[in-house]
CSV table of C-alpha atoms in Angstrom, one decimal:
chain,number,residue,atom,x,y,z
A,1,MET,CA,1.1,35.2,137.8
A,2,SER,CA,2.6,32.4,135.7
A,3,TYR,CA,0.6,29.5,134.2
A,4,LEU,CA,2.1,27.2,136.9
A,5,ASP,CA,0.7,29.5,139.6
A,6,ALA,CA,-2.7,29.3,137.9
A,7,THR,CA,-2.5,25.6,137.9
A,8,GLN,CA,-1.6,25.5,141.6
A,9,ASP,CA,-4.7,27.7,142.4
A,10,LEU,CA,-7.0,25.6,140.3
A,11,TYR,CA,-6.0,22.3,142.0
A,12,LYS,CA,-6.0,23.9,145.4
A,13,GLU,CA,-9.7,24.8,144.7
A,14,ALA,CA,-10.3,21.2,143.4
A,15,ALA,CA,-8.8,19.7,146.6
A,16,ILE,CA,-10.9,21.8,148.9
A,17,SER,CA,-14.1,21.5,146.9
A,18,PRO,CA,-14.2,18.4,144.6
A,19,ASN,CA,-14.9,19.4,141.0
A,20,VAL,CA,-16.5,16.4,139.5
A,21,GLY,CA,-16.5,17.9,136.0
A,22,LEU,CA,-12.9,19.2,136.0
A,23,CYS,CA,-11.6,16.2,134.0
A,24,CYS,CA,-13.9,13.6,132.6
A,25,THR,CA,-12.7,10.2,131.3
A,26,THR,CA,-14.7,7.8,129.2
A,27,ASN,CA,-12.7,5.0,130.9
A,28,PRO,CA,-14.5,2.9,133.5
A,29,ILE,CA,-13.3,3.1,137.0
A,30,TRP,CA,-11.3,-0.1,137.3
A,31,GLN,CA,-12.8,-2.1,140.2
A,32,PHE,CA,-10.4,-5.1,140.7
A,33,PRO,CA,-11.6,-8.1,142.9
A,34,GLY,CA,-11.6,-7.1,146.5
A,35,LEU,CA,-10.9,-3.4,145.7
A,36,SER,CA,-13.4,-0.7,146.9
A,37,ILE,CA,-12.8,2.8,145.7
A,38,PRO,CA,-14.3,5.4,148.0
A,39,LYS,CA,-16.9,7.7,146.4
A,40,ILE,CA,-14.8,10.8,147.3
A,41,MET,CA,-11.8,9.4,145.3
A,42,GLN,CA,-14.0,8.9,142.3
A,43,GLU,CA,-15.3,12.4,142.6
A,44,MET,CA,-11.7,13.7,142.7
A,45,ASN,CA,-10.6,11.6,139.7
A,46,TYR,CA,-8.9,14.5,137.8
A,47,GLY,CA,-7.6,12.3,135.0
A,48,CYS,CA,-8.4,11.9,131.3
A,49,GLY,CA,-7.9,8.1,131.1
A,50,SER,CA,-6.2,5.4,133.2
A,51,THR,CA,-2.5,4.6,133.9
A,52,VAL,CA,-3.2,1.4,135.8
A,53,SER,CA,-2.5,-1.7,133.8
A,54,ALA,CA,-1.9,-5.1,135.3
A,55,GLN,CA,0.7,-6.0,132.7
A,56,ASP,CA,3.0,-3.2,134.1
A,57,LEU,CA,2.5,-4.2,137.8
A,58,VAL,CA,4.1,-7.6,138.3
A,59,ASN,CA,6.5,-8.7,141.0
A,60,ASN,CA,5.5,-6.1,143.6
A,61,PRO,CA,6.9,-3.1,141.8
A,62,LYS,CA,8.0,0.3,143.2
A,63,ILE,CA,5.7,2.8,141.7
A,64,LEU,CA,5.8,6.6,141.4
A,65,TYR,CA,2.7,8.7,140.7
A,66,VAL,CA,3.0,12.4,140.1
A,67,GLY,CA,0.0,14.6,140.7
A,68,VAL,CA,-2.0,12.7,143.3
A,69,GLY,CA,-5.5,14.0,142.7
A,70,GLY,CA,-7.8,12.4,145.3
A,71,GLY,CA,-5.6,9.3,145.6
A,72,MET,CA,-7.7,6.9,143.4
A,73,GLU,CA,-4.9,5.7,141.2
A,74,LEU,CA,-2.5,5.5,144.1
A,75,LEU,CA,-5.0,3.1,145.8
A,76,GLN,CA,-5.3,1.1,142.5
A,77,PHE,CA,-1.5,0.9,142.3
A,78,SER,CA,-1.3,-0.2,145.9
A,79,TYR,CA,-3.5,-3.1,145.0
A,80,PHE,CA,-0.6,-4.5,143.0
A,81,SER,CA,2.2,-3.3,145.4
A,82,ARG,CA,1.2,-4.2,148.9
A,83,GLN,CA,4.4,-3.2,150.7
A,84,MET,CA,5.4,-0.3,152.9
A,85,GLY,CA,6.2,2.6,150.7
A,86,GLY,CA,5.5,0.5,147.6
A,87,VAL,CA,3.7,3.5,146.0
A,88,THR,CA,5.0,7.1,146.2
A,89,GLY,CA,2.7,10.0,145.4
A,90,VAL,CA,4.3,13.4,144.6
A,91,ASP,CA,2.3,16.7,144.4
A,92,SER,CA,3.1,20.3,144.8
A,93,VAL,CA,-0.3,21.3,146.2
A,94,ASP,CA,-0.5,21.0,150.0
A,95,GLU,CA,-4.3,20.8,150.0
A,96,MET,CA,-4.3,18.0,147.5
A,97,LEU,CA,-1.8,16.0,149.6
A,98,GLU,CA,-4.0,16.5,152.7
A,99,ALA,CA,-7.2,15.5,150.8
A,100,SER,CA,-5.5,12.3,149.7
A,101,ARG,CA,-4.4,11.5,153.3
A,102,LYS,CA,-8.0,11.9,154.4
A,103,ASN,CA,-9.2,9.7,151.5
A,104,PHE,CA,-6.8,7.0,152.4
A,105,LYS,CA,-8.3,6.7,155.8
A,106,ILE,CA,-11.6,6.0,154.2
A,107,ALA,CA,-10.0,3.5,151.8
A,108,GLU,CA,-8.5,1.7,154.7
A,109,GLN,CA,-11.9,1.3,156.3
A,110,GLU,CA,-13.4,0.0,153.0
A,111,ASN,CA,-10.5,-2.4,152.1
A,112,ASP,CA,-9.2,-4.9,154.6
A,113,TRP,CA,-6.1,-5.5,152.6
A,114,PHE,CA,-5.0,-1.8,152.4
A,115,LYS,CA,-2.8,0.0,154.8
A,116,ASN,CA,-1.9,3.7,154.7
A,117,GLU,CA,1.8,2.9,154.9
A,118,TYR,CA,1.6,1.3,151.4
A,119,VAL,CA,1.6,4.9,150.1
A,120,ASN,CA,4.2,7.5,150.7
A,121,LEU,CA,2.9,11.0,150.0
A,122,VAL,CA,5.7,13.6,149.3
A,123,LYS,CA,5.5,17.3,148.5
A,124,GLY,CA,7.5,18.0,145.4
A,125,ASP,CA,7.7,19.4,141.9
A,126,ALA,CA,7.3,17.4,138.7
A,127,LEU,CA,10.2,19.5,137.3
A,128,ASN,CA,12.5,18.5,140.1
A,129,LEU,CA,11.3,15.2,141.6
A,130,PRO,CA,12.5,14.4,145.2
A,131,ILE,CA,13.2,10.8,144.1
A,132,PRO,CA,16.5,9.0,143.8
A,133,ASP,CA,17.9,8.0,140.4
A,134,GLU,CA,16.8,4.6,139.0
A,135,SER,CA,14.7,3.8,142.0
A,136,MET,CA,11.3,3.2,140.4
A,137,ASP,CA,9.9,0.3,138.3
A,138,VAL,CA,6.9,2.3,137.1
A,139,ALA,CA,6.2,6.0,137.0
A,140,ALA,CA,2.9,7.5,136.0
A,141,GLN,CA,1.0,10.7,135.5
A,142,ASN,CA,-2.6,11.4,134.4
A,143,CYS,CA,-3.6,14.6,132.7
A,144,LEU,CA,-0.8,16.6,134.2
A,145,PHE,CA,2.0,16.9,131.6
A,146,ASN,CA,-0.2,18.4,128.9
A,147,ILE,CA,-0.5,21.4,131.1
A,148,PHE,CA,3.3,22.2,130.8
A,149,LYS,CA,4.7,24.4,128.1
A,150,MET,CA,7.3,22.7,125.9
A,151,GLU,CA,10.4,23.5,127.9
A,152,ASP,CA,8.8,22.4,131.2
A,153,LEU,CA,7.3,19.3,129.5
A,154,GLN,CA,10.8,18.3,128.4
A,155,LYS,CA,12.1,18.8,132.0
A,156,ALA,CA,9.2,16.7,133.5
A,157,VAL,CA,9.8,13.8,131.1
A,158,ALA,CA,13.5,13.9,131.7
A,159,GLU,CA,12.9,13.7,135.5
A,160,MET,CA,10.7,10.6,135.0
A,161,TYR,CA,13.4,9.0,132.9
A,162,ARG,CA,16.0,9.7,135.6
A,163,VAL,CA,14.1,8.1,138.4
A,164,LEU,CA,13.2,4.9,136.4
A,165,LYS,CA,15.2,1.8,136.6
A,166,PRO,CA,16.5,0.3,133.3
A,167,HIS,CA,13.5,-1.1,131.4
A,168,GLY,CA,11.2,0.7,133.7
A,169,ARG,CA,7.9,2.1,132.4
A,170,LEU,CA,6.5,5.6,132.2
A,171,VAL,CA,2.7,5.3,131.9
A,172,MET,CA,0.7,8.4,131.0
A,173,SER,CA,-2.7,9.6,130.0
A,174,ASP,CA,-2.9,13.1,128.5
A,175,PRO,CA,-5.0,15.1,126.1
A,176,ILE,CA,-3.6,15.7,122.6
A,177,CYS,CA,-4.8,17.8,119.7
A,178,GLU,CA,-3.8,17.5,116.0
A,179,GLN,CA,-5.3,20.9,115.1
A,180,PRO,CA,-3.5,24.2,115.5
A,181,MET,CA,-4.7,26.5,118.3
A,182,ASN,CA,-4.6,30.3,118.2
A,183,ASP,CA,-2.5,32.3,120.6
A,184,GLU,CA,-5.5,33.4,122.7
A,185,LEU,CA,-6.2,29.8,123.5
A,186,ARG,CA,-2.6,28.8,124.0
A,187,ASN,CA,-1.9,31.8,126.4
A,188,ASP,CA,-5.1,31.3,128.5
A,189,ASP,CA,-3.5,30.0,131.8
A,190,ARG,CA,-6.9,28.8,133.1
A,191,LEU,CA,-7.7,26.8,130.0
A,192,ARG,CA,-4.1,25.3,130.1
A,193,ALA,CA,-4.6,24.4,133.8
A,194,GLN,CA,-7.9,22.7,132.8
A,195,CYS,CA,-6.0,20.4,130.5
A,196,LEU,CA,-7.4,21.9,127.3
A,197,SER,CA,-5.2,24.5,125.6
A,198,GLY,CA,-1.9,22.8,126.4
A,199,SER,CA,-2.7,19.8,124.2
A,200,ILE,CA,-0.2,19.1,121.4
A,201,PRO,CA,0.0,16.8,118.4
A,202,LEU,CA,0.8,13.1,119.2
A,203,LYS,CA,4.0,13.2,117.1
A,204,ASP,CA,5.3,16.2,119.2
A,205,TYR,CA,4.4,14.4,122.4
A,206,VAL,CA,6.2,11.2,121.3
A,207,LYS,CA,9.3,13.2,120.2
A,208,VAL,CA,9.7,14.6,123.7
A,209,LEU,CA,9.6,11.0,125.0
A,210,THR,CA,12.2,9.7,122.6
A,211,ASP,CA,14.4,12.7,122.9
A,212,ALA,CA,14.6,11.9,126.6
A,213,GLY,CA,15.9,8.4,125.7
A,214,PHE,CA,12.9,6.1,125.8
A,215,GLY,CA,13.5,3.4,123.2
A,216,THR,CA,10.0,1.9,123.1
A,217,ILE,CA,6.7,3.7,122.8
A,218,GLU,CA,3.4,2.0,123.1
A,219,ILE,CA,0.1,3.7,122.2
A,220,ARG,CA,-2.4,1.9,124.4
A,221,GLY,CA,-5.5,3.9,123.8
A,222,ARG,CA,-6.8,6.9,121.9
A,223,ARG,CA,-10.3,8.3,122.5
A,224,SER,CA,-12.3,11.4,121.8
A,225,TYR,CA,-12.1,13.8,124.8
A,226,ARG,CA,-13.4,17.4,124.4
A,227,VAL,CA,-14.2,20.0,121.7
A,228,LEU,CA,-13.5,23.7,121.9
A,229,SER,CA,-16.4,25.2,120.0
A,230,PRO,CA,-16.7,28.8,118.8
A,231,ASN,CA,-19.8,29.4,120.9
A,232,HIS,CA,-17.9,28.6,124.1
A,233,TYR,CA,-14.3,29.4,123.4
A,234,PRO,CA,-12.2,32.1,121.5
A,235,THR,CA,-11.9,30.0,118.3
A,236,ASP,CA,-13.2,30.4,114.8
A,237,GLU,CA,-13.4,26.6,114.2
A,238,LEU,CA,-14.3,23.5,116.1
A,239,ILE,CA,-11.2,22.0,117.7
A,240,HIS,CA,-11.2,18.3,118.6
A,241,ILE,CA,-9.2,17.1,121.6
A,242,GLU,CA,-8.4,13.4,122.2
A,243,SER,CA,-7.2,11.5,125.2
A,244,ILE,CA,-4.1,9.3,124.7
A,245,GLU,CA,-2.7,6.6,126.8
A,246,ILE,CA,1.0,5.9,126.3
A,247,ALA,CA,3.7,3.7,127.9
A,248,ALA,CA,7.3,4.8,127.3
A,249,ILE,CA,9.8,2.1,128.2
A,250,LYS,CA,13.3,2.8,129.3
A,251,ASP,CA,14.8,0.4,126.8
A,252,PRO,CA,18.1,1.1,125.0
A,253,MET,CA,17.5,3.3,121.9
A,254,PRO,CA,17.8,1.1,118.7
A,255,GLU,CA,20.3,2.3,116.1
A,256,ASP,CA,17.5,2.9,113.6
A,257,GLY,CA,15.4,4.9,116.1
A,258,PRO,CA,12.7,4.1,118.6
A,259,CYS,CA,10.2,1.3,118.3
A,260,MET,CA,6.7,2.7,118.3
A,261,PHE,CA,3.6,0.5,118.6
A,262,THR,CA,0.4,2.1,117.3
A,263,GLY,CA,-1.6,-1.1,117.1
A,264,LYS,CA,-0.5,-2.4,113.7
A,265,THR,CA,-0.8,-6.1,112.9
A,266,ALA,CA,0.9,-8.2,110.2
A,267,ILE,CA,-0.7,-11.4,108.7
A,268,TYR,CA,1.1,-13.6,106.2
A,269,TYR,CA,-1.3,-15.2,103.7
A,270,GLY,CA,1.1,-17.0,101.3
A,271,ASN,CA,1.2,-20.7,100.6
A,272,GLU,CA,4.1,-21.6,102.8
A,273,PRO,CA,3.7,-22.6,106.5
A,274,TYR,CA,5.4,-19.4,107.6
A,275,PHE,CA,7.3,-16.4,106.4
A,276,ASP,CA,10.8,-15.6,107.8
A,277,ASP,CA,12.3,-12.2,106.8
A,278,GLY,CA,15.7,-13.3,108.2
A,279,LYS,CA,15.7,-10.4,110.6
A,280,GLY,CA,14.0,-12.1,113.6
A,281,HIS,CA,10.4,-11.8,112.3
A,282,VAL,CA,8.6,-15.1,111.7
A,283,LEU,CA,5.0,-15.0,110.7
A,284,LEU,CA,3.0,-18.2,110.8
A,285,GLN,CA,0.5,-18.7,107.9
A,286,ASN,CA,-2.7,-16.6,108.6
A,287,GLN,CA,-1.7,-15.9,112.2
A,288,PRO,CA,-1.8,-12.2,113.3
A,289,LEU,CA,1.4,-10.7,114.8
A,290,ALA,CA,1.4,-7.3,116.5
A,291,VAL,CA,4.3,-5.3,115.1
A,292,CYS,CA,5.9,-1.9,115.7
A,293,ASP,CA,5.5,0.7,112.9
A,294,LYS,CA,9.1,0.2,111.7
A,295,THR,CA,8.6,-3.6,111.4
A,296,ALA,CA,5.2,-3.1,109.7
A,297,SER,CA,6.8,-1.0,107.0
A,298,ALA,CA,9.7,-3.4,106.5
A,299,LEU,CA,7.4,-6.5,106.2
A,300,ALA,CA,5.1,-4.7,103.8
A,301,LYS,CA,8.1,-4.2,101.5
A,302,ALA,CA,9.5,-7.7,102.1
A,303,SER,CA,6.5,-9.6,100.7
A,304,LYS,CA,3.4,-8.9,98.7
A,305,GLU,CA,1.7,-11.7,100.7
A,306,ILE,CA,1.6,-9.9,104.0
A,307,HIS,CA,-1.3,-7.8,105.1
A,308,VAL,CA,-0.4,-5.0,107.3
A,309,SER,CA,-3.3,-3.2,109.1
A,310,GLU,CA,-3.6,0.5,109.7
A,311,SER,CA,-2.9,1.8,113.2
A,312,THR,CA,-5.7,0.9,115.6
A,313,TRP,CA,-4.2,3.1,118.3
A,314,HIS,CA,-4.6,0.3,120.8
A,315,TYR,CA,-1.8,-2.0,121.9
A,316,ASN,CA,-1.6,-4.5,124.8
A,317,GLY,CA,1.8,-6.0,124.3
A,318,GLY,CA,3.0,-9.3,122.8
A,319,GLY,CA,4.3,-7.8,119.7
A,320,CYS,CA,7.5,-8.0,117.7
A,321,CYS,CA,9.9,-5.1,117.0
């Protein structure tokens, strides 16, 4: 049995009998005005963060969500795209699709604005999406891609890139791990399916995204998620796993490489009203400006009167690249 088969079995079980502790996020369940999320959807929230951000969801976007879970994020996305088939959910597990369909009937009873036809549920594989090229404004996945081994991860990201419109956004939440893991952990299909032993370092994750062609990467959140301890897992040392929230934007790739925002800010504190580096970056005196990592490095070299913060691993847009 392959690790993908083990994943199918695990989520079939989780669809039939909700497993509240399967994935546990420290994020709150976003309750937007007028939105009621059924209890069963919350119990089947098999994610490690959130992919729903209002800044991505303007102008009634077409949204793809891969790995439907209990349908919670599909419902949240529908809140921003109230149109027939505005949200498409793709999953390879029949039982999970059926559970979502049942949950949407409950959601329709609890939300007078919601209609089942806002969501189109489709059986399909993340490695070969049944979605036309350049048809989606936003694509999302939550705690799914970390399960894939590297070759499959590259395929899954390439598929998301394919279906997005130019300047479309791939929004993801996944566990990452900066420490090495032994082969016993890496090769444990059950632990991989549980979103633990497939976690890779952030730089490797980002490289997969930029190799696929995404020109802008935003790190929107980074939080402690799990530990693999010697008394519970086959490891000699404590391994710390974090949850990362990332948006990868289908912008053209800059000549000097991708723009990556990790939450750095530049502040000019000289005596002039502003600082202009002549390359499109103007800093008003003592006013913070969010900057990508490349720009942060360039500004630090351009003037000794600019303070550049460390990465906060939190970014909400409005920056300069």
